[in-house]
Amino acid sequence: NGNQQQSQALSQQGQSGQQGGQRSEAQNVPSIERAAKAVNEALSEESQYPDLDSYIGQGISSEYEVTTQPAWAPFQKTKMHPIPDRIFEQYNRAQVSTIMGLFADFNHAWVAIDNALYLWDYTHPNPDLVSFEEQPHTITAVKLVKPRAGVFVPAVIRLLVVATTADVIIIGLSAQPAPHGGQSVALYSLKMSAPVKGLDVNIIEGSDSTGRVFFSGRHSDDVYEFTYQQEERWFQNRCTKVNHTQKGYSTFTPATFFGQRAQQETVVQMIMDDTRRLLYTLSSRSTIRTFHMKANGGLDLVISKPLGQTLNNVGHMTSQSDLISPSMAIVSISAITAQEATKVHLMASTSTGCRIFMSATSSYGHYSNSSNAPTSMQVQHVKFPPADATMTNSTQVTPYSSSPSINTSSRSLVPTRSAIRFAPGYFLAFIVKDQQSGSDVLFVSGPDTARIARPQDQQRLTRYAELALWLNLGSRTEDVGLATEPFAASSSPVGFGNELAVQFDKPTSEIAILTNTGVHVLRRRRLVDIFAAALRLGGGDEGLEGEVKKFIRQYGPGETASTALAVACGQAFDVTSDSRLARILDSDVLEHARKAFIEYGGKPLFNENSMLDQSMPAIDLVQPSPRHRGLSRYISRLVRSVWKAPVIRELLTPTGGLIISSSVAMNKLKEISQDLTKLKEFLNVNKSFIEGLAGPEALGNVKTKQDEVCLQAEHRALHALVILIDNIIEGLAFVLVLYDEKIEETVLSLANEVRQQVRNLSYEGLCTTALGKQLAKDLVKAIVNRNILSGSNVETVAEALRRRCGSFCSADDVIIFKAQEYVKRASEAGAEADVCRDYLNESLRLFKQVTGSLSMEQLHWIIENYVSLQFYAGSIQLCLDKARESDRGGRALTWIQEGRPPGDKRFEAFAFRRRCYDLVHQVISSVERSRTESPDIIDGHLTLAGRRREEAAGEIDTSDDEVFQTDLYDWYLQEDRSDRLLEVESPYVITYLERRSSDDIAHADLLWKYYLQNQRYQDAAMVQLALAKSQFVLSLDQRINYLGNAKTNASTTRPDLVRSMRSEVLREVSDLLDVANIQSDLLQRLKGESRITADRRPQVIEELNGQILPLTVLFNTYCEPAFYFDLCILIYEAADHRVPSDIKATWQNLLEGAHTQAELASQGPQPWEMVAETVRELGNRLGLSETMFPVGDLLPMLKRYAFNFQNNVGPDTWVVDIFRDLQVPYESIYAVLENMFYNDEAPFQRRNRRFIGNDIVYIAAAWFQDSIRGSGTIFGGEDNALAVSEMLQTVIQSELDERRLEEGQNLRMRIENMLR
């Protein structure tokens, strides 16, 4: 918490100095990602450590730092293990020969005395002897090799190859951990041997990868192989020897001159390089031969390099050294594997102390590999001995590289009796300084890794810098071996030799040296050990400053900070006075290291060259201090072995079972966790002194704005690393907990997708990514669920998880686990038990406390159990709470209200809420299914199941979650349950349907139906009107149907409805319905219109059978051009077009068209019938509109038509009958006829007036009969009766038809009689 508060305070202070809007992506990177990036950069930097080829290039060198200060010694003797007295007792009985050697990787030494072989654990104070005395011949050589795979039982992990004067014997060797910490070995007789009598075998070498065994004799230069197999075969024994050189290299052997016999050349050393499948031999004449091991069991000599060729190669590099001359000899060779170098293959050590590095190439100039045999070998580099302090005259050469002067004349290593090299460059040379005593002086050197990794001059090639030491062994060396695993910081040459990277990750290399007095153990000192010793022996504060500055000068401030931090955290070791290896925990040393880290950690650097980039905030232009670099480097070195490693490793058993194991040993995880915990404690204790962790008060010391920004950047970087340390500690603790559980059951319980992600999860991903944390939580849940199923106490397990790895099992998780246990108890009690509902209510209460922490998987599990226990209301409550908690800002609702725009980020909020609502839908479906199993009411009483269903319905209906209600209604429609939607009484229904009706006609239909169901007729009419006018794909009939229903609904009255609003809606609906009907008539007529082409017809129908078109379009585009005059008149009516001349002309055209149509038809009604029907039909539709159906114009028009075209055709009263059928008032018809009679207009003039007179008599008679029915007054009144009587008097005198004349006279008489 304190770190977080400091971070916030510094961030606030730093932000005040930044310009608004300047935010780079780096600023938005979470702290854990920033810290992980720093660690990855440190790991990447260390993985790029120079390979051996880069600093052992073509040329010579002699750079050493031979120290006389114990603190800076690169190696130290840890202990000398004396040879047991029992060995000396056996030695005193020797009669023929005694040889000694080491099996250093098993911490064992051996001695062969005559025909007996004895082994002992040299690390044990009183070891037991393991002997082999079952053969009578003198032992001449002993070698421990790896067996060929599949030949022996698994217990035989090594083969002890024993050469005698008569046979080569192989013995099985097994090893078991010993109680005191070493290993105990046992020998097994394999009854396998091959005769070698006369060879006097003295050299044996084995191939670890193939199990092949090679040897040579003391008086021979042949290379033999000892072959072995499980069983004898035809023509092949179990064991035999094969001479691979009997016919091999005679062409390479030097010739004899003048009959002199050359001295027999012998093999003095064999070494194996399994990485390239090469066997090297060194002869007594310093000739190096290279053999290639073929896959078929062959062994081919591919290179023979005599000493003369080697000298010629060296002569091209330097010609001024007496150390490289024919008088010298090569005393030993050491293979350099392909894992360590690509070019360099071999190191040859000379009797003058020079090291000659050689490379081998194939015929095409490529460097050899396991499948590509080399054909030539060249000298790559010569490393001359260190300067001799006693020399007075030395020859120095300055090569072309302008590096420091090279000493090529030092005889400090003369005479070198033997030498050996171990990876990554430990060189041991044994020099006989006193021939009389015969004791060896040891010169040991090793690469100065820190200087090679980070040379002071970055512009020059990396130099082969070494630290060296002289040791007086006081006895003669018999054998040397590596007591620890061969060094390898990586599997490829680049990064292979980086001892700094693995100094806290792998055991320190130890070399065992067997002399005639005992076994000396030489330990490689790490940089952290050297620094701690320098602080211990530095002589107080003044010496401290000098030592730290020397370190900074040689290795840089970042490496110094990292090393000081490691010492302060107790990583340094030293040999105590009683020869024990112990941590350096002296308070003075730890304090000096603390001060070195704090005071010499450097300062952050502001990159002023990048200030021109205005897009980057100032804080991103700061390079953190070397202290930060040292801290990230130290963290990376602690975690390097686990960082990229998978958390789990799955293996299948032969029977198909699953075994899950850790890719990293549990003890290793615990060590890393302990080291990180110490680091965390150190930083926490000293944070007030460390710039960048000191808190807001550190801002009081800044003097400039730039200093303030630098401090903020430093704090950001260091604080991120502090968070990362916490995360890694918790991550490792979690893995330890995980493997304490039954991990196979835990992993198998995961979903397939999650399991695959866990399988791919690395420790880096676990500790630094959101996915890693989520997967860890999934595993925690799986652990808890397994404990729930097994009946364990979940609360205890969860609380233990929370204490050890709180990030993966928080307080919320503990509550969830408690609630899950209540659900489990409820399930055990059963749904009908009273206590079941108590358990469920308690679980719901707990779940609601941590709703935000519930995962969807957990929610699914809860709802599934709740539903099975009929806890429907609780299921719905929890789902709705989870949905609301996930979207507190209401982003989903605003997205819905704005029309659900595609591609909007708010959709994610809605999508998550919908996942919660889907669970509610499942609950509703379960509730509906349960109705078929148990009724709601029995004997008039609500059942328990019915009450639970009512509770669920209440939760749904009373929910104020509009997003839920919206989603619920969507689901109802998807499930074809629109009837359920219409039953809902909620204000959200109308809002939902209104919102969706603009996009979906089905929702619009539901909206007006919902209005009707709730007696909101006016609203229903408005929705139906909108549908008729909408852009939806609707046929014209459908639109007319909507308008018809809308007209009905708009006509329905309610007491609370405003009359003006109802009238307005009704008027709009009626007007639009008139237009739609006209368009419908037009559509039907055009479907059968013969004048339209076949291509044009579908287009016309499509245009008309859709949206309701404007009247102008209907008139101008269709009706008038098509001569549909009746429709034109209807359009006049709908458009309120009241121009009499247009109306009259259109009627005239209509009558003419009807007449013409009837005449052209071969069958059908007479013309007058067609005209009459046309007028009658249109009159009905127009409703006798005075404007559109002007009787005063139509009646004369029809009379003229009848006189001119239909005279004496049809009834003489058919014209007047049309108007009578249309129920035109008698007085209107009578008035028009009266005017026609008096107007004397053509053609009704003079005698033709009788046609009008006939109609007057006919209509007057009809009027009279109609008026006298009942108690009515004739003609509506006495005045009308008098006028009619007078008119009849006039008409009778106009030559009427006889029938009409008589009818008129009688009618007048009756009128007169009634008027009296």
PDB file of C-alpha atoms in Angstrom, residues 1152-1262:
ATOM      1  CA  GLU A1152     -67.997   9.456 -74.399  1.00  0.00           C
ATOM      2  CA  GLY A1153     -65.455   6.877 -73.372  1.00  0.00           C
ATOM      3  CA  ALA A1154     -68.098   4.615 -71.893  1.00  0.00           C
ATOM      4  CA  HIS A1155     -70.208   4.895 -75.043  1.00  0.00           C
ATOM      5  CA  THR A1156     -67.239   4.148 -77.279  1.00  0.00           C
ATOM      6  CA  GLN A1157     -66.197   1.208 -75.164  1.00  0.00           C
ATOM      7  CA  ALA A1158     -69.667  -0.288 -75.355  1.00  0.00           C
ATOM      8  CA  GLU A1159     -69.875   0.157 -79.107  1.00  0.00           C
ATOM      9  CA  LEU A1160     -66.513  -1.497 -79.641  1.00  0.00           C
ATOM     10  CA  ALA A1161     -67.445  -4.478 -77.526  1.00  0.00           C
ATOM     11  CA  SER A1162     -68.977  -7.279 -79.513  1.00  0.00           C
ATOM     12  CA  GLN A1163     -70.874  -8.479 -76.521  1.00  0.00           C
ATOM     13  CA  GLY A1164     -72.053  -6.924 -73.349  1.00  0.00           C
ATOM     14  CA  PRO A1165     -74.357  -4.105 -72.360  1.00  0.00           C
ATOM     15  CA  GLN A1166     -75.803  -1.548 -74.678  1.00  0.00           C
ATOM     16  CA  PRO A1167     -74.055   1.834 -74.827  1.00  0.00           C
ATOM     17  CA  TRP A1168     -76.750   3.527 -72.817  1.00  0.00           C
ATOM     18  CA  GLU A1169     -76.499   0.789 -70.200  1.00  0.00           C
ATOM     19  CA  MET A1170     -72.754   1.205 -69.999  1.00  0.00           C
ATOM     20  CA  VAL A1171     -73.119   4.952 -69.609  1.00  0.00           C
ATOM     21  CA  ALA A1172     -75.834   4.606 -67.007  1.00  0.00           C
ATOM     22  CA  GLU A1173     -73.836   2.102 -64.977  1.00  0.00           C
ATOM     23  CA  THR A1174     -70.741   4.266 -65.148  1.00  0.00           C
ATOM     24  CA  VAL A1175     -72.598   7.316 -63.857  1.00  0.00           C
ATOM     25  CA  ARG A1176     -74.421   5.309 -61.254  1.00  0.00           C
ATOM     26  CA  GLU A1177     -71.199   3.656 -59.903  1.00  0.00           C
ATOM     27  CA  LEU A1178     -69.230   6.860 -59.837  1.00  0.00           C
ATOM     28  CA  GLY A1179     -72.078   8.713 -58.221  1.00  0.00           C
ATOM     29  CA  ASN A1180     -72.180   6.193 -55.418  1.00  0.00           C
ATOM     30  CA  ARG A1181     -68.442   6.608 -54.808  1.00  0.00           C
ATOM     31  CA  LEU A1182     -68.641  10.370 -54.881  1.00  0.00           C
ATOM     32  CA  GLY A1183     -71.485  10.389 -52.393  1.00  0.00           C
ATOM     33  CA  LEU A1184     -73.500  12.856 -54.536  1.00  0.00           C
ATOM     34  CA  SER A1185     -70.887  15.531 -53.977  1.00  0.00           C
ATOM     35  CA  GLU A1186     -72.346  18.740 -55.320  1.00  0.00           C
ATOM     36  CA  THR A1187     -68.957  19.650 -56.745  1.00  0.00           C
ATOM     37  CA  MET A1188     -67.885  16.373 -58.272  1.00  0.00           C
ATOM     38  CA  PHE A1189     -71.363  15.133 -59.116  1.00  0.00           C
ATOM     39  CA  PRO A1190     -73.062  18.299 -60.434  1.00  0.00           C
ATOM     40  CA  VAL A1191     -76.624  17.203 -61.188  1.00  0.00           C
ATOM     41  CA  GLY A1192     -77.277  20.502 -62.969  1.00  0.00           C
ATOM     42  CA  ASP A1193     -74.565  19.592 -65.512  1.00  0.00           C
ATOM     43  CA  LEU A1194     -74.873  15.828 -65.618  1.00  0.00           C
ATOM     44  CA  LEU A1195     -78.604  15.581 -66.220  1.00  0.00           C
ATOM     45  CA  PRO A1196     -78.607  17.857 -69.314  1.00  0.00           C
ATOM     46  CA  MET A1197     -75.405  16.137 -70.473  1.00  0.00           C
ATOM     47  CA  LEU A1198     -77.039  12.715 -70.260  1.00  0.00           C
ATOM     48  CA  LYS A1199     -80.256  13.957 -71.858  1.00  0.00           C
ATOM     49  CA  ARG A1200     -78.354  15.324 -74.821  1.00  0.00           C
ATOM     50  CA  TYR A1201     -76.405  12.030 -75.052  1.00  0.00           C
ATOM     51  CA  ALA A1202     -79.664  10.050 -75.007  1.00  0.00           C
ATOM     52  CA  PHE A1203     -81.251  12.288 -77.639  1.00  0.00           C
ATOM     53  CA  ASN A1204     -78.204  12.306 -79.933  1.00  0.00           C
ATOM     54  CA  PHE A1205     -76.923   8.731 -79.614  1.00  0.00           C
ATOM     55  CA  GLN A1206     -79.550   6.579 -77.935  1.00  0.00           C
ATOM     56  CA  ASN A1207     -82.841   7.947 -79.242  1.00  0.00           C
ATOM     57  CA  ASN A1208     -85.612   5.391 -79.028  1.00  0.00           C
ATOM     58  CA  VAL A1209     -83.092   2.920 -77.462  1.00  0.00           C
ATOM     59  CA  GLY A1210     -83.825   1.688 -74.013  1.00  0.00           C
ATOM     60  CA  PRO A1211     -86.433   3.045 -71.622  1.00  0.00           C
ATOM     61  CA  ASP A1212     -87.296   6.675 -72.221  1.00  0.00           C
ATOM     62  CA  THR A1213     -86.782   7.434 -68.530  1.00  0.00           C
ATOM     63  CA  TRP A1214     -83.360   5.724 -68.072  1.00  0.00           C
ATOM     64  CA  VAL A1215     -81.570   9.051 -67.613  1.00  0.00           C
ATOM     65  CA  VAL A1216     -83.897  10.243 -64.837  1.00  0.00           C
ATOM     66  CA  ASP A1217     -83.832   6.760 -63.300  1.00  0.00           C
ATOM     67  CA  ILE A1218     -80.069   7.029 -62.836  1.00  0.00           C
ATOM     68  CA  PHE A1219     -80.525   9.974 -60.525  1.00  0.00           C
ATOM     69  CA  ARG A1220     -83.518   8.381 -58.807  1.00  0.00           C
ATOM     70  CA  ASP A1221     -81.364   5.279 -58.141  1.00  0.00           C
ATOM     71  CA  LEU A1222     -78.672   7.513 -56.675  1.00  0.00           C
ATOM     72  CA  GLN A1223     -81.380   9.020 -54.449  1.00  0.00           C
ATOM     73  CA  VAL A1224     -80.882  12.504 -55.786  1.00  0.00           C
ATOM     74  CA  PRO A1225     -83.717  14.598 -54.268  1.00  0.00           C
ATOM     75  CA  TYR A1226     -86.824  14.919 -56.484  1.00  0.00           C
ATOM     76  CA  GLU A1227     -86.805  18.640 -56.193  1.00  0.00           C
ATOM     77  CA  SER A1228     -83.209  18.741 -57.538  1.00  0.00           C
ATOM     78  CA  ILE A1229     -84.059  16.602 -60.541  1.00  0.00           C
ATOM     79  CA  TYR A1230     -87.294  18.522 -61.097  1.00  0.00           C
ATOM     80  CA  ALA A1231     -85.529  21.911 -60.902  1.00  0.00           C
ATOM     81  CA  VAL A1232     -82.931  20.894 -63.528  1.00  0.00           C
ATOM     82  CA  LEU A1233     -85.607  19.566 -65.897  1.00  0.00           C
ATOM     83  CA  GLU A1234     -87.695  22.703 -65.388  1.00  0.00           C
ATOM     84  CA  ASN A1235     -84.703  24.875 -66.306  1.00  0.00           C
ATOM     85  CA  MET A1236     -84.000  22.774 -69.392  1.00  0.00           C
ATOM     86  CA  PHE A1237     -87.617  23.104 -70.480  1.00  0.00           C
ATOM     87  CA  TYR A1238     -87.677  26.874 -70.207  1.00  0.00           C
ATOM     88  CA  ASN A1239     -84.086  27.476 -71.451  1.00  0.00           C
ATOM     89  CA  ASP A1240     -85.044  26.209 -74.869  1.00  0.00           C
ATOM     90  CA  GLU A1241     -81.480  25.039 -75.561  1.00  0.00           C
ATOM     91  CA  ALA A1242     -80.555  22.742 -78.433  1.00  0.00           C
ATOM     92  CA  PRO A1243     -81.432  20.095 -79.104  1.00  0.00           C
ATOM     93  CA  PHE A1244     -84.491  20.532 -76.889  1.00  0.00           C
ATOM     94  CA  GLN A1245     -86.202  23.324 -78.814  1.00  0.00           C
ATOM     95  CA  ARG A1246     -89.691  23.695 -80.147  1.00  0.00           C
ATOM     96  CA  ARG A1247     -91.163  20.306 -80.680  1.00  0.00           C
ATOM     97  CA  ASN A1248     -88.200  18.495 -79.051  1.00  0.00           C
ATOM     98  CA  ARG A1249     -89.102  20.112 -75.790  1.00  0.00           C
ATOM     99  CA  ARG A1250     -91.590  17.302 -75.385  1.00  0.00           C
ATOM    100  CA  PHE A1251     -88.695  14.955 -74.347  1.00  0.00           C
ATOM    101  CA  ILE A1252     -88.030  17.162 -71.392  1.00  0.00           C
ATOM    102  CA  GLY A1253     -91.782  17.494 -70.749  1.00  0.00           C
ATOM    103  CA  ASN A1254     -92.148  13.692 -70.649  1.00  0.00           C
ATOM    104  CA  ASP A1255     -89.374  13.530 -67.972  1.00  0.00           C
ATOM    105  CA  ILE A1256     -91.045  16.336 -65.984  1.00  0.00           C
ATOM    106  CA  VAL A1257     -94.362  14.453 -65.933  1.00  0.00           C
ATOM    107  CA  TYR A1258     -92.475  11.219 -64.996  1.00  0.00           C
ATOM    108  CA  ILE A1259     -90.473  12.745 -62.161  1.00  0.00           C
ATOM    109  CA  ALA A1260     -93.488  14.770 -60.898  1.00  0.00           C
ATOM    110  CA  ALA A1261     -95.581  11.627 -60.711  1.00  0.00           C
ATOM    111  CA  ALA A1262     -92.872   9.783 -58.879  1.00  0.00           C
TER     112      ALA A1262
END
